[in-house]
Amino acid sequence: MGRQLCFVPFVYVLIITLACSSSLIHAKVVEHTFHVGNITTRKMCQERTIIAVNGSLPGPTILVNEGDTLIVHVLNKSPYDVTIHWHGIFQLFSGWADGPEFATQCPIKPGHKYTYKFKVTKQEGTLWWHAHTSYMRATVYGALIIRPRIGRKYPFPKPYREVPIMIGEWWNANVMDVERIGMSTGGVPNISDAYSINGRLGDLYPCSKKHTYKLKVTPGKTYLLRIINAALNSQHFFKIANHKFTIVAIDASYAEPYRTSVVVIAPGQTVDVLMETNQPMADYYMAARPYNSAAVAGPFSDDTTTTGIVHYIGGPTKNSTAKMPILPALNDTATAHKFYTNLTGLTTSRFFVPVPRHPDEKMFITFGLGISVCGTPNGCINSPFGPMISFAASMNNHSFELPTSTSMLEAFANGVKGVYTEDFPDHPPLKFDYTKANLSSSLWMTEKNTRVKKVKFNSIVEIVLQNTALLTPENHPMHLHGFNFHVLAQGFGNYNNNKDRKKFNFFNPQERNTIAVPTGGWVVIRFRANNPGVWMMHCHLDVHMPLGLAMAFVVENGPTLSTRLPPPPADLPRC
């Protein structure tokens, strides 16, 4: 009897130990080293020196499984400050690793290094990483792919092969100078000269035919294309001639399968599609061209087309002409809106989160372009608005300025005053017809400051994002750090609470970290603030982010030690 009593607890302990360890046995540490520095490359008949990671454009693709810990050592060998943002990663209780300069850390100075370390949890799909230091994002970026844990499957048929497709943007100039000159003169930076697919411009550009990206495919297979828009300032239409796609995920959230011949993707967004190689043996162009929604006050992006080639193995190899897809018009808002609004979440997927039903905080945020007093005495010489007046962008009439002496997260963690104020307004200061063009110029002026919205841990936040037409209506991709949000509804015109609330999707809304707010329209999003720290929300058009189209949330610590922001890493860069 005594022997049996001793044996049974031992068995229970063994079972519990095995059960606990089984979920950890496949979790691993994935480690990378990023050398950020100058490389020389030749594009469009010109040699250029650019900043890149490990000598390649795009930079390294990071592959992890859900549950892994990612460690990336960043050695800054460039002549500029740099930080790296892990776009879309939740950073659950690891906000120090989020990356935006002066928000969660001070920059990594030239000749210095910093190690990012965080756990990738409760996410599967396609994300990406990029520099969060001004226009450096044009060349410092790469894919971050999260596969299911070993033993788990995709909620769709296993593809024959997985292929990242990264849409980028190219300048025949030093991009850091492009931004500096544009901002210092009160205007906006020069538009780009080309776009790229996986770092290659495509044969529609000068001197680029030999360097077109080519995807070789086997007939009769299903490919998972992980499409990422890494461009700075352009949403894109993406098509492959004669082929259709099945959307299965967006922003590393599984989606209800949606069949389409065109993908519309904003800067910062990712879209996972299944493509069947079921066409005759030939070559087919993949092509991306911008969706330009701004009516005036631009353009903010060029209107060229980048191409790659899908080559069927065994098909013609010499003197064959690839078939070109018919792309939507540059201003085809109807096609863009149809695509965005037809996306829904997959409620049966592992990490689908039901919509929280009772918001604790309700915000109505107007945003768009405007003007402000020039920040430099001798600047704004090329401003279209006259001396000492510059382009600006704002949210609820506040144009966001990042601090320069310390990061906001350090100020939050250490109780430092004077870095930001906790009075970002829940509503705009004035009600007007937000989407009517040609309004009085008295509405254009905005105030520069560093205001944040403070919310309690685990509170539910609902935001109406309302586009304005003060200078021009435009489709703005808004990105929230640290969280996914549910997209409850979206539409055109001024948001009407009595009418538009009836359109809310509480059953299977899409979950995203970046949403393209319709030109001259609105979006309603909702999220649970269950991650303490400082989290930026900003436009992912880099032409607008430096102009101030941003704000930040400060999420208070939770009630227990496990729900509080941990202390900063010992090697956190200092300003």
Coordinates of C-alpha atoms in Angstrom, one line a residue:
M1 CA 0.0 0.0 0.0
G2 CA 2.8 2.4 1.0
R3 CA 4.6 1.6 -2.2
Q4 CA 1.4 2.4 -4.2
L5 CA 1.0 5.7 -2.5
C6 CA 4.5 6.7 -3.3
F7 CA 4.1 5.5 -6.9
V8 CA 0.9 7.4 -7.8
P9 CA 2.2 10.9 -7.0
F10 CA 5.4 10.1 -9.0
V11 CA 3.3 9.2 -12.0
Y12 CA 1.3 12.4 -11.7
V13 CA 4.5 14.5 -11.4
L14 CA 5.9 12.7 -14.5
I15 CA 2.7 13.3 -16.5
I16 CA 2.6 17.0 -15.5
T17 CA 6.3 17.4 -16.3
L18 CA 5.9 15.8 -19.7
A19 CA 2.8 17.9 -20.5
C20 CA 4.5 21.1 -19.5
S21 CA 7.7 20.3 -21.4
S22 CA 5.9 19.2 -24.5
S23 CA 4.8 22.7 -25.2
L24 CA 8.4 23.9 -24.8
I25 CA 10.3 21.1 -26.4
H26 CA 10.0 22.7 -29.9
A27 CA 10.5 26.3 -28.8
K28 CA 14.0 27.5 -29.6
V29 CA 16.2 30.5 -29.6
V30 CA 16.7 32.0 -33.1
E31 CA 19.8 34.2 -33.3
H32 CA 20.9 36.7 -36.0
T33 CA 23.5 39.3 -36.4
F34 CA 22.7 42.4 -38.5
H35 CA 25.6 44.4 -39.9
V36 CA 24.1 47.8 -40.9
G37 CA 26.4 49.6 -43.2
N38 CA 27.1 51.1 -46.7
I39 CA 27.1 49.0 -49.8
T40 CA 27.4 50.1 -53.4
T41 CA 24.8 48.9 -55.9
R42 CA 23.9 49.7 -59.5
K43 CA 20.4 50.4 -60.6
M44 CA 18.8 52.4 -63.4
C45 CA 22.2 52.8 -65.0
Q46 CA 23.7 54.5 -61.9
E47 CA 25.9 53.4 -59.0
R48 CA 24.6 54.4 -55.6
T49 CA 25.8 53.9 -52.1
I50 CA 23.0 52.8 -49.8
I51 CA 22.5 51.6 -46.2
A52 CA 21.7 47.9 -46.1
V53 CA 21.8 44.9 -43.7
N54 CA 24.4 42.2 -44.3
G55 CA 25.1 43.6 -47.7
S56 CA 21.8 42.7 -49.3
L57 CA 18.5 44.4 -50.4
P58 CA 16.2 43.2 -49.0
G59 CA 18.0 42.2 -45.8
P60 CA 17.9 38.7 -44.3
T61 CA 14.6 36.8 -44.0
I62 CA 14.0 35.8 -40.4
L63 CA 12.2 32.4 -40.0
V64 CA 10.8 31.5 -36.6
N65 CA 8.1 29.2 -35.2
E66 CA 5.5 30.6 -32.8
G67 CA 6.8 30.4 -29.3
D68 CA 10.5 30.9 -30.3
T69 CA 12.7 33.6 -28.8
L70 CA 14.3 35.9 -31.3
I71 CA 17.7 37.5 -30.6
V72 CA 19.1 40.0 -33.1
H73 CA 22.5 41.7 -32.6
V74 CA 22.5 45.0 -34.5
L75 CA 26.0 46.4 -35.3
N76 CA 25.7 49.9 -36.7
K77 CA 28.5 50.4 -39.2
S78 CA 26.6 53.2 -41.0
P79 CA 27.2 56.9 -40.7
Y80 CA 23.7 57.4 -39.3
D81 CA 21.7 56.6 -36.2
V82 CA 19.5 53.5 -36.5
T83 CA 16.9 51.5 -34.8
I84 CA 15.0 48.4 -35.9
H85 CA 11.3 47.9 -35.6
W86 CA 9.7 44.4 -35.7
H87 CA 6.6 45.5 -37.5
G88 CA 3.5 43.8 -36.1
I89 CA 5.2 41.8 -33.3
F90 CA 3.1 42.2 -30.2
Q91 CA 6.2 42.6 -27.9
L92 CA 4.1 41.2 -25.0
F93 CA 5.9 42.7 -21.9
S94 CA 9.0 43.3 -24.1
G95 CA 8.2 46.9 -25.2
W96 CA 11.9 47.8 -24.9
A97 CA 12.5 45.8 -28.1
D98 CA 9.8 47.5 -30.2
G99 CA 12.4 49.8 -31.8
P100 CA 11.0 53.2 -32.9
E101 CA 13.6 55.9 -32.1
F102 CA 12.8 58.2 -29.1
A103 CA 9.6 56.3 -28.5
T104 CA 10.9 53.0 -27.0
Q105 CA 14.6 53.6 -27.2
C106 CA 17.3 56.1 -28.1
P107 CA 19.0 55.4 -31.5
I108 CA 22.0 53.1 -31.9
K109 CA 24.8 55.5 -32.7
P110 CA 27.3 54.9 -35.5
G111 CA 30.0 52.4 -34.3
H112 CA 27.7 51.1 -31.5
K113 CA 25.6 48.0 -31.1
Y114 CA 22.4 46.8 -29.4
T115 CA 20.8 43.4 -29.0
Y116 CA 17.1 43.0 -29.5
K117 CA 15.6 40.0 -27.6
F118 CA 11.9 39.1 -27.5
K119 CA 9.5 36.1 -27.6
V120 CA 7.3 35.6 -30.6
T121 CA 4.0 34.4 -29.2
K122 CA 0.3 34.1 -30.2
Q123 CA 1.1 35.0 -33.8
E124 CA 1.5 33.1 -37.0
G125 CA 2.0 34.4 -40.5
T126 CA 3.9 37.1 -42.3
L127 CA 5.4 40.2 -40.7
W128 CA 8.6 42.1 -41.4
W129 CA 11.3 44.2 -39.9
H130 CA 12.6 47.7 -40.9
A131 CA 14.6 50.7 -39.8
H132 CA 12.5 53.1 -37.8
T133 CA 14.8 56.0 -38.5
S134 CA 13.5 58.4 -41.1
Y135 CA 13.9 57.4 -44.7
M136 CA 16.4 54.7 -43.9
R137 CA 13.5 52.2 -44.2
A138 CA 13.8 52.5 -48.0
T139 CA 16.7 50.1 -47.9
V140 CA 16.9 48.6 -44.4
Y141 CA 14.1 46.0 -44.3
G142 CA 13.4 42.3 -44.6
A143 CA 10.7 39.6 -44.0
L144 CA 9.9 38.1 -40.7
I145 CA 8.0 34.8 -41.1
I146 CA 6.3 33.0 -38.2
R147 CA 5.4 29.4 -38.9
P148 CA 3.2 27.3 -36.5
R149 CA 4.9 25.4 -33.7
I150 CA 6.1 21.9 -34.7
G151 CA 3.2 19.6 -34.8
R152 CA 0.7 22.3 -35.7
K153 CA -0.7 22.9 -39.2
Y154 CA -1.8 25.8 -41.2
P155 CA -5.6 26.3 -41.4
F156 CA -5.3 25.7 -45.2
P157 CA -3.7 23.0 -47.4
K158 CA 0.1 22.9 -47.0
P159 CA 1.7 24.8 -49.9
Y160 CA 4.3 23.2 -52.1
R161 CA 6.6 26.2 -51.4
E162 CA 6.5 29.5 -49.6
V163 CA 7.9 32.7 -51.2
P164 CA 8.3 36.2 -49.8
I165 CA 7.4 39.0 -52.2
M166 CA 8.6 42.3 -50.9
I167 CA 7.5 45.5 -52.7
G168 CA 10.0 48.3 -52.2
E169 CA 10.7 51.8 -53.3
W170 CA 13.9 53.2 -54.9
W171 CA 15.5 56.7 -55.2
N172 CA 18.4 57.6 -57.5
A173 CA 19.8 59.6 -54.5
N174 CA 20.8 59.3 -50.9
V175 CA 17.4 58.8 -49.2
M176 CA 18.6 60.4 -46.0
D177 CA 19.4 63.6 -48.0
V178 CA 16.1 63.4 -49.8
E179 CA 14.2 63.6 -46.5
R180 CA 16.5 66.2 -44.9
I181 CA 16.3 68.6 -47.8
G182 CA 12.6 68.2 -48.2
M183 CA 11.8 68.7 -44.6
S184 CA 14.3 71.6 -44.1
T185 CA 12.7 73.6 -46.9
G186 CA 9.1 73.4 -45.7
G187 CA 7.9 71.1 -48.5
V188 CA 7.9 67.4 -48.8
P189 CA 10.7 65.1 -50.0
N190 CA 11.1 64.3 -53.6
I191 CA 9.2 61.3 -54.9
S192 CA 10.9 58.0 -55.7
D193 CA 12.2 57.0 -59.1
A194 CA 11.1 53.4 -59.1
Y195 CA 9.6 50.5 -57.2
S196 CA 11.1 47.0 -56.7
I197 CA 10.1 43.4 -56.2
N198 CA 12.5 41.6 -53.8
G199 CA 15.0 44.4 -54.4
R200 CA 14.9 44.2 -58.2
L201 CA 13.3 47.0 -60.3
G202 CA 12.0 45.0 -63.3
D203 CA 12.5 45.4 -67.0
L204 CA 10.3 48.4 -67.5
Y205 CA 13.0 50.6 -66.0
P206 CA 16.3 51.6 -67.7
C207 CA 19.2 49.2 -67.4
S208 CA 17.1 46.7 -65.4
K209 CA 16.0 43.9 -67.7
K210 CA 18.9 41.6 -66.7
H211 CA 18.0 42.1 -63.0
T212 CA 14.3 41.4 -63.1
Y213 CA 13.1 39.1 -60.2
K214 CA 12.2 35.7 -61.5
L215 CA 10.1 33.1 -59.7
K216 CA 10.5 29.6 -61.1
V217 CA 7.4 27.5 -60.4
T218 CA 6.5 23.8 -61.0
P219 CA 3.2 23.3 -62.8
G220 CA 0.3 21.8 -60.9
K221 CA 1.5 23.1 -57.4
T222 CA 0.2 25.5 -54.8
Y223 CA 2.5 28.3 -53.7
L224 CA 2.1 30.5 -50.7
L225 CA 3.1 34.0 -51.6
R226 CA 3.9 36.2 -48.6
I227 CA 3.4 39.7 -50.0
I228 CA 4.8 42.6 -48.0
N229 CA 4.6 46.3 -48.9
A230 CA 7.9 47.8 -47.7
A231 CA 7.5 50.9 -49.9
L232 CA 7.7 54.2 -48.0
N233 CA 4.9 56.2 -49.6
S234 CA 2.8 54.1 -51.9
Q235 CA -0.1 51.7 -51.7
H236 CA 0.0 49.1 -54.5
F237 CA -2.1 47.0 -56.7
F238 CA -0.4 43.6 -57.3
K239 CA -1.4 41.1 -60.0
I240 CA 0.1 38.1 -61.8
A241 CA -1.1 37.7 -65.4
N242 CA -3.8 34.9 -65.8
H243 CA -3.6 33.8 -62.2
K244 CA -5.9 34.2 -59.2
F245 CA -5.2 34.3 -55.5
T246 CA -6.9 33.0 -52.4
I247 CA -6.2 35.3 -49.5
V248 CA -5.5 33.3 -46.3
A249 CA -3.9 35.8 -43.9
I250 CA -3.4 39.5 -43.4
D251 CA -0.8 41.1 -41.0
A252 CA -0.1 37.7 -39.5
S253 CA -3.8 37.0 -38.7
Y254 CA -5.6 34.2 -40.5
A255 CA -8.4 35.3 -42.8
E256 CA -11.5 33.7 -44.2
P257 CA -10.4 32.5 -47.6
Y258 CA -11.2 35.2 -50.2
R259 CA -10.8 34.7 -54.0
T260 CA -9.4 37.6 -56.0
S261 CA -7.4 38.4 -59.1
V262 CA -5.9 41.6 -57.5
V263 CA -4.2 42.3 -54.1
V264 CA -4.3 45.8 -52.7
I265 CA -1.7 46.5 -50.1
A266 CA -0.7 49.6 -48.1
P267 CA 2.8 50.3 -46.7
G268 CA 3.3 48.2 -43.6
Q269 CA 0.7 45.6 -44.5
T270 CA 1.2 42.0 -45.4
V271 CA -1.1 39.6 -47.3
D272 CA -0.6 35.9 -47.6
V273 CA -2.1 34.3 -50.8
L274 CA -2.3 30.8 -52.2
M275 CA -1.6 30.7 -55.9
E276 CA -2.1 27.6 -58.1
T277 CA 0.3 27.1 -61.0
N278 CA -2.5 25.9 -63.3
Q279 CA -1.8 27.9 -66.4
P280 CA -0.2 26.9 -69.8
M281 CA 3.6 26.6 -69.7
A282 CA 4.8 30.1 -70.3
D283 CA 6.1 33.2 -68.6
Y284 CA 3.8 35.6 -66.7
Y285 CA 4.5 39.0 -65.4
M286 CA 3.9 39.8 -61.7
A287 CA 3.4 43.6 -61.5
A288 CA 2.8 46.2 -58.9
R289 CA 1.8 49.8 -59.5
P290 CA 0.7 52.4 -57.0
Y291 CA -2.7 53.2 -55.9
N292 CA -2.6 57.1 -55.8
S293 CA -5.7 58.3 -53.9
A294 CA -4.7 61.9 -53.3
A295 CA -6.6 64.3 -55.4
V296 CA -4.4 67.3 -55.1
A297 CA -1.4 68.6 -53.1
G298 CA 0.9 66.0 -54.5
P299 CA 1.9 63.7 -55.9
F300 CA 3.6 62.0 -53.0
S301 CA 4.7 58.9 -55.1
D302 CA 5.7 58.1 -58.6
D303 CA 3.3 56.3 -61.0
T304 CA 5.6 53.7 -62.5
T305 CA 5.3 49.9 -62.5
T306 CA 7.7 47.3 -61.1
T307 CA 7.6 43.8 -62.5
G308 CA 8.9 40.3 -61.9
I309 CA 8.4 37.1 -63.9
V310 CA 6.7 33.9 -63.0
H311 CA 8.4 31.2 -65.1
Y312 CA 6.9 27.8 -65.5
I313 CA 9.7 25.2 -65.3
G314 CA 9.8 23.3 -68.6
G315 CA 8.2 26.2 -70.5
P316 CA 9.8 28.4 -73.2
T317 CA 13.2 29.9 -72.1
K318 CA 14.4 31.9 -75.1
N319 CA 12.8 34.9 -76.8
S320 CA 9.5 34.3 -74.9
T321 CA 7.4 37.3 -74.1
A322 CA 5.8 37.3 -70.7
K323 CA 2.1 38.0 -70.5
M324 CA 1.3 41.3 -68.7
P325 CA -1.6 41.6 -66.3
I326 CA -4.2 44.4 -66.8
L327 CA -3.7 46.6 -63.7
P328 CA -6.3 48.9 -62.2
A329 CA -6.1 52.6 -62.8
L330 CA -3.8 54.6 -60.5
N331 CA -6.9 56.2 -58.8
D332 CA -9.1 53.1 -58.8
T333 CA -10.6 53.7 -55.3
A334 CA -13.5 51.4 -56.0
T335 CA -11.2 48.3 -56.5
A336 CA -9.2 49.2 -53.5
H337 CA -12.3 49.6 -51.3
K338 CA -13.8 46.4 -52.5
F339 CA -10.7 44.5 -51.7
Y340 CA -10.2 46.0 -48.2
T341 CA -13.8 45.6 -47.2
N342 CA -14.1 42.0 -48.3
L343 CA -11.5 40.7 -45.9
T344 CA -12.7 39.0 -42.7
G345 CA -11.2 37.1 -39.9
L346 CA -11.0 33.3 -39.6
T347 CA -12.9 32.6 -36.4
T348 CA -11.8 29.0 -36.2
S349 CA -8.1 29.8 -36.3
R350 CA -5.9 29.3 -33.2
F351 CA -5.3 32.9 -32.2
F352 CA -8.6 34.6 -33.3
V353 CA -9.7 37.0 -30.6
P354 CA -13.4 37.6 -30.3
V355 CA -14.3 41.3 -30.4
P356 CA -14.4 42.9 -26.9
R357 CA -17.9 44.3 -26.7
H358 CA -17.9 47.1 -24.1
P359 CA -15.3 49.8 -24.8
D360 CA -13.9 51.7 -21.8
E361 CA -12.4 54.5 -24.0
K362 CA -14.0 56.0 -27.1
M363 CA -11.9 58.3 -29.3
F364 CA -12.8 60.2 -32.4
I365 CA -9.5 61.1 -34.2
T366 CA -9.4 63.3 -37.3
F367 CA -6.2 63.3 -39.3
G368 CA -4.7 64.6 -42.5
L369 CA -2.4 67.3 -43.9
G370 CA -2.1 70.9 -42.9
I371 CA 0.4 73.6 -42.2
S372 CA 2.4 74.9 -39.2
V373 CA 5.0 77.5 -38.3
C374 CA 8.4 76.5 -39.6
G375 CA 10.7 75.0 -37.0
T376 CA 13.9 76.4 -38.3
P377 CA 14.7 80.2 -38.7
N378 CA 16.3 79.9 -42.1
G379 CA 14.1 77.0 -43.4
C380 CA 10.9 76.8 -45.4
I381 CA 12.5 78.6 -48.3
N382 CA 10.6 76.5 -50.8
S383 CA 7.4 76.3 -48.9
P384 CA 4.3 76.7 -51.2
F385 CA 2.6 78.5 -48.3
G386 CA 5.1 81.4 -47.9
P387 CA 8.0 82.2 -45.5
M388 CA 8.1 80.5 -42.1
I389 CA 5.2 78.2 -43.0
S390 CA 5.7 74.5 -43.6
F391 CA 3.7 71.4 -44.5
A392 CA 2.5 69.6 -41.5
A393 CA 0.3 66.6 -40.6
S394 CA -1.8 66.1 -37.5
M395 CA -4.2 64.0 -35.5
N396 CA -7.0 66.0 -33.7
N397 CA -5.1 69.1 -34.8
H398 CA -1.9 68.1 -32.9
S399 CA 1.3 67.5 -35.0
F400 CA 3.4 65.0 -33.1
E401 CA 7.0 65.7 -32.3
L402 CA 9.3 63.0 -30.9
P403 CA 11.5 63.9 -27.9
T404 CA 15.3 64.1 -28.4
S405 CA 16.7 63.9 -24.9
T406 CA 15.3 60.5 -23.8
S407 CA 12.8 58.0 -25.1
M408 CA 9.1 58.1 -24.0
L409 CA 9.3 54.6 -22.7
E410 CA 12.2 55.5 -20.4
A411 CA 10.2 58.5 -19.2
F412 CA 7.2 56.2 -18.5
A413 CA 9.3 53.6 -16.7
N414 CA 11.2 56.1 -14.6
G415 CA 8.5 58.7 -14.0
V416 CA 10.4 61.4 -15.8
K417 CA 8.4 64.6 -16.3
G418 CA 8.5 67.0 -19.2
V419 CA 9.2 64.4 -22.0
Y420 CA 5.5 64.2 -23.0
T421 CA 2.1 65.3 -21.7
E422 CA -0.8 63.0 -21.0
D423 CA -3.5 65.2 -22.6
F424 CA -4.0 64.0 -26.2
P425 CA -7.7 64.9 -26.8
D426 CA -10.4 62.3 -27.4
H427 CA -12.0 64.5 -30.0
P428 CA -11.0 67.2 -32.5
P429 CA -11.2 70.8 -31.2
L430 CA -13.7 71.8 -33.8
K431 CA -16.5 70.0 -35.6
F432 CA -16.8 70.7 -39.4
D433 CA -17.5 68.9 -42.6
Y434 CA -14.3 66.8 -42.5
T435 CA -14.4 65.5 -46.1
K436 CA -15.4 68.6 -47.9
A437 CA -12.6 70.1 -50.0
N438 CA -11.7 73.8 -50.3
L439 CA -12.5 74.6 -46.7
S440 CA -11.2 77.9 -45.2
S441 CA -7.4 78.0 -44.8
S442 CA -7.9 79.0 -41.2
L443 CA -8.5 75.3 -40.4
W444 CA -5.1 74.3 -41.9
M445 CA -2.9 75.5 -39.0
T446 CA -1.9 72.8 -36.5
E447 CA 0.0 72.8 -33.2
K448 CA 3.3 70.9 -32.7
N449 CA 3.7 69.0 -29.4
T450 CA 4.3 65.6 -27.8
R451 CA 0.9 64.6 -26.4
V452 CA -0.1 61.0 -25.5
K453 CA -3.3 59.2 -24.5
K454 CA -3.0 57.4 -21.2
V455 CA -5.2 54.3 -20.7
K456 CA -5.5 51.7 -18.0
F457 CA -4.1 48.2 -18.3
N458 CA -6.6 45.8 -20.0
S459 CA -9.0 48.6 -21.0
I460 CA -10.8 48.3 -24.3
V461 CA -10.2 51.2 -26.7
E462 CA -12.5 52.1 -29.6
I463 CA -11.2 54.7 -32.2
V464 CA -13.0 56.3 -35.1
L465 CA -10.3 57.3 -37.5
Q466 CA -11.7 60.1 -39.7
N467 CA -9.9 61.2 -42.8
T468 CA -10.0 64.9 -43.6
A469 CA -9.8 66.9 -46.8
L470 CA -8.1 70.1 -45.5
L471 CA -5.4 70.0 -48.2
T472 CA -6.4 66.8 -49.9
P473 CA -8.3 63.7 -49.2
E474 CA -6.0 60.7 -49.2
N475 CA -6.0 57.0 -48.2
H476 CA -3.8 56.8 -45.1
P477 CA -2.4 53.5 -43.8
M478 CA -2.5 53.8 -40.0
H479 CA -0.2 51.5 -38.0
L480 CA -0.6 50.6 -34.3
H481 CA 2.5 49.3 -32.5
G482 CA 2.1 46.6 -29.9
F483 CA -1.4 45.4 -30.7
N484 CA -3.6 44.0 -33.3
F485 CA -7.0 45.6 -33.6
H486 CA -10.4 44.6 -35.0
V487 CA -11.7 46.5 -38.0
L488 CA -15.4 46.9 -37.1
A489 CA -16.4 49.0 -40.1
Q490 CA -15.2 51.4 -42.7
G491 CA -16.8 53.8 -45.3
F492 CA -16.7 57.1 -47.1
G493 CA -17.8 60.6 -46.0
N494 CA -18.2 61.7 -42.4
Y495 CA -18.7 59.0 -39.8
N496 CA -22.2 59.0 -38.5
N497 CA -22.5 57.2 -35.2
N498 CA -26.3 56.6 -35.4
K499 CA -26.2 55.2 -39.0
D500 CA -22.7 53.7 -39.3
R501 CA -22.7 51.8 -36.0
K502 CA -25.3 49.5 -37.5
K503 CA -22.6 48.3 -39.9
F504 CA -20.2 47.0 -37.2
N505 CA -19.0 43.4 -37.7
F506 CA -18.8 41.8 -34.3
F507 CA -18.7 38.2 -35.7
N508 CA -15.6 37.9 -37.9
P509 CA -13.9 41.3 -38.4
Q510 CA -10.5 41.4 -39.9
E511 CA -7.6 41.7 -37.4
R512 CA -4.7 43.9 -38.5
N513 CA -1.9 46.1 -37.2
T514 CA -2.1 48.5 -40.2
I515 CA -5.4 49.7 -41.7
A516 CA -5.8 51.8 -44.9
V517 CA -8.3 54.5 -44.0
P518 CA -10.4 55.2 -47.1
T519 CA -9.7 58.4 -48.9
G520 CA -12.3 60.9 -47.7
G521 CA -13.6 58.3 -45.3
W522 CA -13.3 56.6 -41.9
V523 CA -12.6 53.4 -40.1
V524 CA -13.6 52.1 -36.7
I525 CA -11.1 50.0 -34.8
R526 CA -11.1 48.4 -31.4
F527 CA -8.4 46.7 -29.3
R528 CA -7.6 45.6 -25.7
A529 CA -4.8 47.5 -24.1
N530 CA -3.2 44.5 -22.4
N531 CA 0.5 45.4 -22.9
P532 CA 2.0 48.0 -20.7
G533 CA 4.3 50.6 -22.2
V534 CA 4.4 53.3 -24.8
W535 CA 3.0 52.5 -28.2
M536 CA 3.0 54.6 -31.3
M537 CA 0.1 55.0 -33.7
H538 CA 1.1 56.7 -36.9
C539 CA 0.7 56.9 -40.6
H540 CA 2.9 54.5 -42.4
L541 CA 3.5 56.8 -45.3
D542 CA 7.0 58.1 -44.5
V543 CA 6.3 61.4 -46.2
H544 CA 3.7 62.0 -43.5
M545 CA 5.2 60.5 -40.4
P546 CA 8.0 63.2 -40.1
L547 CA 5.3 65.8 -40.7
G548 CA 3.6 64.8 -37.5
L549 CA 0.8 62.4 -38.4
A550 CA 1.3 60.3 -35.3
M551 CA 0.4 60.0 -31.6
A552 CA 1.1 57.6 -28.8
F553 CA -0.7 55.5 -26.2
V554 CA 0.7 55.1 -22.7
V555 CA -0.7 51.8 -21.3
E556 CA -0.4 51.7 -17.5
N557 CA 1.2 48.7 -15.7
G558 CA -1.1 45.9 -14.6
P559 CA -1.8 45.0 -11.0
T560 CA 0.7 42.1 -10.7
L561 CA 4.4 41.7 -11.3
S562 CA 3.7 39.6 -14.4
T563 CA 1.6 42.4 -15.9
R564 CA 4.1 45.1 -15.5
L565 CA 6.7 46.4 -17.9
P566 CA 10.1 44.8 -16.9
P567 CA 13.2 46.9 -16.3
P568 CA 15.1 48.0 -19.4
P569 CA 18.0 45.9 -20.7
A570 CA 21.4 46.9 -19.4
D571 CA 22.7 47.7 -22.9
L572 CA 19.8 49.9 -23.9
P573 CA 21.2 52.8 -26.0
R574 CA 21.3 56.2 -24.3
C575 CA 20.7 59.5 -26.0

